[in-house]
């Protein structure tokens, strides 16, 4: 996946190499309008379930690299996004990487405009294999509320991508698998961490309890927004994430193309933190 993206980026960089190019210009100047409202919108949307409930995000994908049997050929991604938001989902990941997720730029435009129209406070997060700052500028140009960066893909480039994101005032969601990745992300100022339970390096194996194992790497005081993803298919595990203090879950194949999706969203959103967990989380 990363190699394919590298190839694709050769052309993309060439198309945007002129210093007067819109994306280049965006990367060259600090966004001085940054007053914290962009970050606040994202946090509010990702923490809409708080103080005692979970938020639900949708991974709007037609294909899944971790689950080859999944496939859903919707033609109007804006309408699909609106339908999920009407069913009380809180935010949407819009997929850009065609070969892995079956998304494309036009999809993102449609998802952004449909979301602005039907649920303006809901965040749209640009999801791609991000390896170049130009992609952050693209996410900003498409008016996404944030972009996803995979810690395992960018490695030592993570701090500089986070700096670029700060410069252009685009919040970043950092996807992490390990405690080490969480530490590096947090040390470098990441405001939102997405913990993925599916490890792409070990043949897409599911580690159901991984989020709990790496929670210690998060700073105390709820400053960082935390989401869990990877084969979230039942309310029992969602309840555990809620009690452990996570803010939300991101769900893909269990919702896309599922005729009972609205019921599943409702059942997750109806969960309430257990009494012991309320005490623990108010201290932690
Ligand atoms: O519920 P699923 O089909 O397991 O997929 C969701 C998610 O784990 C996966 O698509 C994913 C991996 N990384 C992400 C980052 C953002 C959104 C979604 C994802």
JSON list of C-alpha atoms and ligand atoms in Angstrom, two decimals, residues 58-61 63-67 70 92-95 101 125-127 148 150 173 175 177 194-198 200 206 228-233 250-256, ligand 1:
[
{"chain": "A", "resi": 58, "resn": "UNK", "atom": "CA", "xyz": [-18.02, 5.99, 10.35]},
{"chain": "A", "resi": 59, "resn": "UNK", "atom": "CA", "xyz": [-15.26, 4.74, 8.10]},
{"chain": "A", "resi": 60, "resn": "UNK", "atom": "CA", "xyz": [-16.95, 5.36, 4.75]},
{"chain": "A", "resi": 61, "resn": "UNK", "atom": "CA", "xyz": [-15.23, 2.76, 2.62]},
{"chain": "A", "resi": 63, "resn": "UNK", "atom": "CA", "xyz": [-13.23, -1.86, 0.26]},
{"chain": "A", "resi": 64, "resn": "UNK", "atom": "CA", "xyz": [-11.03, -2.82, 3.16]},
{"chain": "A", "resi": 65, "resn": "UNK", "atom": "CA", "xyz": [-7.35, -3.72, 3.00]},
{"chain": "A", "resi": 66, "resn": "UNK", "atom": "CA", "xyz": [-7.71, -5.69, 6.22]},
{"chain": "A", "resi": 67, "resn": "UNK", "atom": "CA", "xyz": [-10.82, -7.57, 5.15]},
{"chain": "A", "resi": 70, "resn": "UNK", "atom": "CA", "xyz": [-15.79, -6.72, 2.47]},
{"chain": "A", "resi": 92, "resn": "UNK", "atom": "CA", "xyz": [-16.99, 10.57, 9.21]},
{"chain": "A", "resi": 93, "resn": "UNK", "atom": "CA", "xyz": [-13.70, 9.35, 7.78]},
{"chain": "A", "resi": 94, "resn": "UNK", "atom": "CA", "xyz": [-13.67, 10.11, 4.04]},
{"chain": "A", "resi": 95, "resn": "UNK", "atom": "CA", "xyz": [-11.40, 7.78, 2.08]},
{"chain": "A", "resi": 101, "resn": "UNK", "atom": "CA", "xyz": [-10.29, 1.84, 0.26]},
{"chain": "A", "resi": 125, "resn": "UNK", "atom": "CA", "xyz": [-11.62, 13.51, 8.45]},
{"chain": "A", "resi": 126, "resn": "UNK", "atom": "CA", "xyz": [-9.46, 13.01, 5.37]},
{"chain": "A", "resi": 127, "resn": "UNK", "atom": "CA", "xyz": [-8.23, 9.43, 5.24]},
{"chain": "A", "resi": 148, "resn": "UNK", "atom": "CA", "xyz": [-5.44, 10.96, 9.46]},
{"chain": "A", "resi": 150, "resn": "UNK", "atom": "CA", "xyz": [-0.61, 6.54, 10.29]},
{"chain": "A", "resi": 173, "resn": "UNK", "atom": "CA", "xyz": [-5.60, 12.25, 14.01]},
{"chain": "A", "resi": 175, "resn": "UNK", "atom": "CA", "xyz": [-3.36, 6.23, 14.12]},
{"chain": "A", "resi": 177, "resn": "UNK", "atom": "CA", "xyz": [-0.81, 0.45, 17.19]},
{"chain": "A", "resi": 194, "resn": "UNK", "atom": "CA", "xyz": [-6.82, 6.55, 17.10]},
{"chain": "A", "resi": 195, "resn": "UNK", "atom": "CA", "xyz": [-5.87, 3.13, 18.42]},
{"chain": "A", "resi": 196, "resn": "UNK", "atom": "CA", "xyz": [-6.25, 0.44, 15.80]},
{"chain": "A", "resi": 197, "resn": "UNK", "atom": "CA", "xyz": [-6.72, -3.11, 17.09]},
{"chain": "A", "resi": 198, "resn": "UNK", "atom": "CA", "xyz": [-5.83, -4.65, 13.74]},
{"chain": "A", "resi": 200, "resn": "UNK", "atom": "CA", "xyz": [-1.34, -4.69, 9.49]},
{"chain": "A", "resi": 206, "resn": "UNK", "atom": "CA", "xyz": [-6.91, -8.58, 15.68]},
{"chain": "A", "resi": 228, "resn": "UNK", "atom": "CA", "xyz": [-10.63, 2.96, 19.10]},
{"chain": "A", "resi": 229, "resn": "UNK", "atom": "CA", "xyz": [-11.04, 1.17, 15.78]},
{"chain": "A", "resi": 230, "resn": "UNK", "atom": "CA", "xyz": [-10.56, -2.25, 14.19]},
{"chain": "A", "resi": 231, "resn": "UNK", "atom": "CA", "xyz": [-13.44, -4.73, 13.90]},
{"chain": "A", "resi": 232, "resn": "UNK", "atom": "CA", "xyz": [-15.67, -3.07, 16.44]},
{"chain": "A", "resi": 233, "resn": "UNK", "atom": "CA", "xyz": [-18.81, -5.14, 15.91]},
{"chain": "A", "resi": 250, "resn": "UNK", "atom": "CA", "xyz": [-14.69, 4.18, 14.54]},
{"chain": "A", "resi": 251, "resn": "UNK", "atom": "CA", "xyz": [-16.64, 1.50, 12.71]},
{"chain": "A", "resi": 252, "resn": "UNK", "atom": "CA", "xyz": [-16.40, 0.38, 9.10]},
{"chain": "A", "resi": 253, "resn": "UNK", "atom": "CA", "xyz": [-17.61, -2.97, 7.82]},
{"chain": "A", "resi": 254, "resn": "UNK", "atom": "CA", "xyz": [-20.08, -3.58, 10.65]},
{"chain": "A", "resi": 255, "resn": "UNK", "atom": "CA", "xyz": [-22.04, -0.51, 9.48]},
{"chain": "A", "resi": 256, "resn": "UNK", "atom": "CA", "xyz": [-21.44, 0.05, 5.77]},
{"chain": "B", "resi": 1, "resn": "LIG", "atom": "O1", "xyz": [-14.73, -1.71, 11.29]},
{"chain": "B", "resi": 1, "resn": "LIG", "atom": "P1", "xyz": [-13.67, -2.22, 10.35]},
{"chain": "B", "resi": 1, "resn": "LIG", "atom": "O2", "xyz": [-14.20, -2.67, 9.06]},
{"chain": "B", "resi": 1, "resn": "LIG", "atom": "O3", "xyz": [-12.70, -3.13, 11.00]},
{"chain": "B", "resi": 1, "resn": "LIG", "atom": "O4", "xyz": [-12.77, -0.99, 9.90]},
{"chain": "B", "resi": 1, "resn": "LIG", "atom": "C1", "xyz": [-12.62, 0.17, 10.58]},
{"chain": "B", "resi": 1, "resn": "LIG", "atom": "C2", "xyz": [-11.20, 0.56, 10.68]},
{"chain": "B", "resi": 1, "resn": "LIG", "atom": "O5", "xyz": [-10.53, -0.22, 11.60]},
{"chain": "B", "resi": 1, "resn": "LIG", "atom": "C3", "xyz": [-10.33, 0.56, 9.49]},
{"chain": "B", "resi": 1, "resn": "LIG", "atom": "O6", "xyz": [-10.96, 0.79, 8.31]},
{"chain": "B", "resi": 1, "resn": "LIG", "atom": "C4", "xyz": [-9.35, 1.60, 9.78]},
{"chain": "B", "resi": 1, "resn": "LIG", "atom": "C5", "xyz": [-8.05, 1.40, 9.99]},
{"chain": "B", "resi": 1, "resn": "LIG", "atom": "N1", "xyz": [-7.47, 2.58, 10.23]},
{"chain": "B", "resi": 1, "resn": "LIG", "atom": "C6", "xyz": [-8.39, 3.54, 10.20]},
{"chain": "B", "resi": 1, "resn": "LIG", "atom": "C7", "xyz": [-8.27, 4.90, 10.39]},
{"chain": "B", "resi": 1, "resn": "LIG", "atom": "C8", "xyz": [-9.40, 5.66, 10.33]},
{"chain": "B", "resi": 1, "resn": "LIG", "atom": "C9", "xyz": [-10.62, 5.10, 10.05]},
{"chain": "B", "resi": 1, "resn": "LIG", "atom": "C10", "xyz": [-10.73, 3.74, 9.84]},
{"chain": "B", "resi": 1, "resn": "LIG", "atom": "C11", "xyz": [-9.62, 2.97, 9.92]}
]
